[in-house]
XYZ file of N, CA, C and O in Angstrom:
260
model
N 87.598 143.034 126.148
C 86.984 142.836 124.853
C 86.173 141.546 124.889
O 86.632 140.521 125.350
N 85.000 141.626 124.372
C 84.133 140.465 124.411
C 83.487 140.254 123.044
O 83.799 140.945 122.070
N 82.587 139.312 123.020
C 81.882 139.008 121.777
C 81.075 140.208 121.299
O 80.882 140.389 120.097
N 80.616 141.045 122.229
C 79.832 142.216 121.847
C 80.644 143.181 120.997
O 80.100 143.863 120.134
N 81.950 143.218 121.218
C 82.810 144.121 120.462
C 83.210 143.498 119.127
O 83.112 144.132 118.077
N 83.669 142.230 119.167
C 84.189 141.577 117.966
C 83.132 140.779 117.209
O 83.349 140.400 116.066
N 82.015 140.500 117.810
C 80.983 139.674 117.213
C 80.513 140.122 115.839
O 80.422 139.300 114.918
N 80.239 141.386 115.645
C 79.762 141.821 114.327
C 80.812 141.672 113.215
O 80.465 141.619 112.041
N 82.083 141.567 113.579
C 83.142 141.467 112.572
C 83.490 140.023 112.212
O 84.190 139.790 111.227
N 83.039 139.072 113.000
C 83.367 137.674 112.740
C 82.862 137.183 111.381
O 83.621 136.509 110.669
N 81.638 137.480 110.962
C 81.231 137.040 109.619
C 82.098 137.641 108.515
O 82.403 136.976 107.522
N 82.534 138.875 108.689
C 83.402 139.517 107.712
C 84.765 138.833 107.660
O 85.297 138.559 106.579
N 85.321 138.502 108.815
C 86.600 137.803 108.874
C 86.467 136.422 108.240
O 87.346 135.987 107.482
N 85.373 135.730 108.521
C 85.156 134.408 107.946
C 84.994 134.485 106.432
O 85.513 133.635 105.699
N 84.307 135.491 105.933
C 84.128 135.667 104.490
C 85.463 135.956 103.808
O 85.779 135.380 102.766
N 86.256 136.826 104.397
C 87.564 137.157 103.824
C 88.466 135.921 103.824
O 89.180 135.663 102.846
N 88.423 135.134 104.897
C 89.219 133.912 104.966
C 88.782 132.928 103.889
O 89.617 132.340 103.187
N 87.485 132.742 103.729
C 86.970 131.834 102.713
C 87.379 132.291 101.316
O 87.846 131.487 100.505
N 87.240 133.557 101.022
C 87.615 134.071 99.701
C 89.117 133.945 99.466
O 89.550 133.636 98.349
N 89.907 134.165 100.505
C 91.355 134.020 100.372
C 91.754 132.591 100.045
O 92.580 132.356 99.154
N 91.164 131.633 100.743
C 91.459 130.217 100.455
C 90.964 129.849 99.070
O 91.636 129.130 98.324
N 89.802 130.341 98.693
C 89.230 130.047 97.375
C 90.143 130.551 96.264
O 90.420 129.839 95.297
N 90.648 131.758 96.390
C 91.552 132.320 95.382
C 92.865 131.556 95.369
O 93.410 131.252 94.303
N 93.381 131.200 96.552
C 94.639 130.460 96.639
C 94.543 129.117 95.928
O 95.468 128.697 95.242
N 93.405 128.439 96.087
C 93.216 127.140 95.446
C 93.154 127.280 93.928
O 93.635 126.417 93.196
N 92.585 128.345 93.439
C 92.392 128.499 92.002
C 93.588 129.116 91.273
O 93.568 129.177 90.042
N 94.612 129.552 91.981
C 95.768 130.127 91.315
C 96.484 129.074 90.472
O 96.732 127.967 90.939
N 96.816 129.389 89.232
C 97.460 128.405 88.353
C 98.814 127.919 88.864
O 99.205 126.792 88.582
N 99.533 128.721 89.599
C 100.860 128.320 90.066
C 100.785 127.217 91.118
O 101.781 126.547 91.375
N 99.616 126.991 91.719
C 99.471 125.943 92.724
C 99.005 124.622 92.131
O 98.940 123.623 92.839
N 98.677 124.589 90.855
C 98.121 123.393 90.232
C 99.079 122.207 90.326
O 98.662 121.098 90.651
N 100.354 122.436 90.083
C 101.322 121.341 90.100
C 101.386 120.681 91.474
O 101.346 119.453 91.585
N 101.477 121.474 92.518
C 101.583 120.899 93.863
C 100.292 120.187 94.265
O 100.332 119.146 94.933
N 99.136 120.714 93.852
C 97.876 120.049 94.164
C 97.741 118.745 93.390
O 97.221 117.759 93.916
N 98.206 118.713 92.143
C 98.162 117.479 91.364
C 99.072 116.412 91.974
O 98.713 115.238 92.033
N 100.248 116.821 92.431
C 101.151 115.874 93.084
C 100.529 115.332 94.369
O 100.619 114.139 94.649
N 99.907 116.198 95.134
C 99.271 115.758 96.380
C 98.095 114.830 96.088
O 97.848 113.873 96.835
N 97.373 115.082 95.015
C 96.230 114.233 94.661
C 96.675 112.846 94.230
O 95.934 111.872 94.408
N 97.877 112.714 93.692
C 98.363 111.421 93.218
C 99.190 110.665 94.255
O 99.667 109.567 93.971
N 99.367 111.220 95.443
C 100.144 110.543 96.477
C 99.598 109.160 96.846
O 100.390 108.239 97.051
N 98.289 108.954 96.942
C 97.811 107.612 97.289
C 98.194 106.553 96.259
O 98.265 105.372 96.580
N 98.445 106.946 95.025
C 98.775 105.997 93.975
C 100.280 105.781 93.828
O 100.699 104.923 93.065
N 101.083 106.508 94.563
C 102.537 106.391 94.442
C 103.006 105.010 94.885
O 103.886 104.426 94.262
N 102.431 104.475 95.958
C 102.816 103.143 96.415
C 102.444 102.082 95.395
O 103.166 101.112 95.221
N 101.320 102.239 94.736
C 100.902 101.277 93.724
C 101.906 101.217 92.578
O 102.215 100.139 92.068
N 102.432 102.363 92.180
C 103.415 102.398 91.095
C 104.715 101.730 91.534
O 105.338 101.004 90.759
N 105.125 101.950 92.769
C 106.344 101.320 93.266
C 106.171 99.813 93.354
O 107.078 99.059 93.016
N 105.006 99.348 93.792
C 104.758 97.915 93.865
C 104.738 97.300 92.474
O 105.238 96.194 92.274
N 104.176 98.012 91.505
C 104.145 97.503 90.136
C 105.563 97.393 89.585
O 105.895 96.426 88.900
N 106.409 98.367 89.891
C 107.801 98.320 89.444
C 108.530 97.150 90.103
O 109.324 96.456 89.468
N 108.257 96.921 91.376
C 108.906 95.816 92.089
C 108.424 94.466 91.570
O 109.187 93.506 91.528
N 107.174 94.369 91.194
C 106.636 93.105 90.684
C 107.176 92.781 89.303
O 107.207 91.623 88.909
N 107.598 93.790 88.564
C 108.128 93.560 87.232
C 109.586 93.095 87.255
O 110.126 92.726 86.231
N 110.203 93.087 88.412
C 111.593 92.647 88.492
C 111.655 91.126 88.362
O 110.642 90.429 88.351
N 112.842 90.568 88.282
C 113.032 89.133 88.060
C 112.836 88.308 89.324
O 112.886 87.088 89.274
N 112.626 88.937 90.460
C 112.453 88.201 91.701
C 111.047 87.608 91.763
O 110.093 88.206 91.292
N 110.908 86.437 92.362
C 109.562 85.867 92.511
C 108.747 86.682 93.511
O 109.288 87.322 94.405
N 107.453 86.624 93.347
C 106.572 87.373 94.239
C 106.630 86.777 95.637
O 106.676 85.563 95.811
N 106.622 87.621 96.637
C 106.666 87.178 98.023
C 105.261 87.284 98.586
O 104.668 88.347 98.608
N 104.708 86.169 99.045
C 103.349 86.188 99.561
C 103.297 86.324 101.080
O 102.265 86.101 101.692
N 104.406 86.693 101.694
C 104.533 86.945 103.129
C 104.262 85.692 103.971
O 103.813 85.789 105.101
N 104.466 84.548 103.409
C 104.336 83.305 104.156
C 105.719 82.657 104.217
O 106.461 82.627 103.254
N 106.027 82.120 105.368
C 107.309 81.458 105.525
C 107.181 80.002 105.115
O 106.199 79.327 105.431
N 108.177 79.531 104.394
C 108.178 78.129 104.012
C 108.730 77.311 105.159
O 109.699 77.677 105.785
N 108.113 76.162 105.403
C 108.578 75.286 106.493
C 109.167 74.032 105.944
O 108.900 73.530 104.943
């Protein structure tokens, strides 16, 4: 089997794959997981803000001599 046999079907396979991913992304049941994934970069910022609000002094990563 070579490209001559499967070649004409590759655009069809690519189109079906694209449409499948497109529908999967737009399904309402996936919205929650996509929203959580979109907010992952900000999760550390929230943890740092919570840590800064504690009674401990801020640590500037410098050692006192």
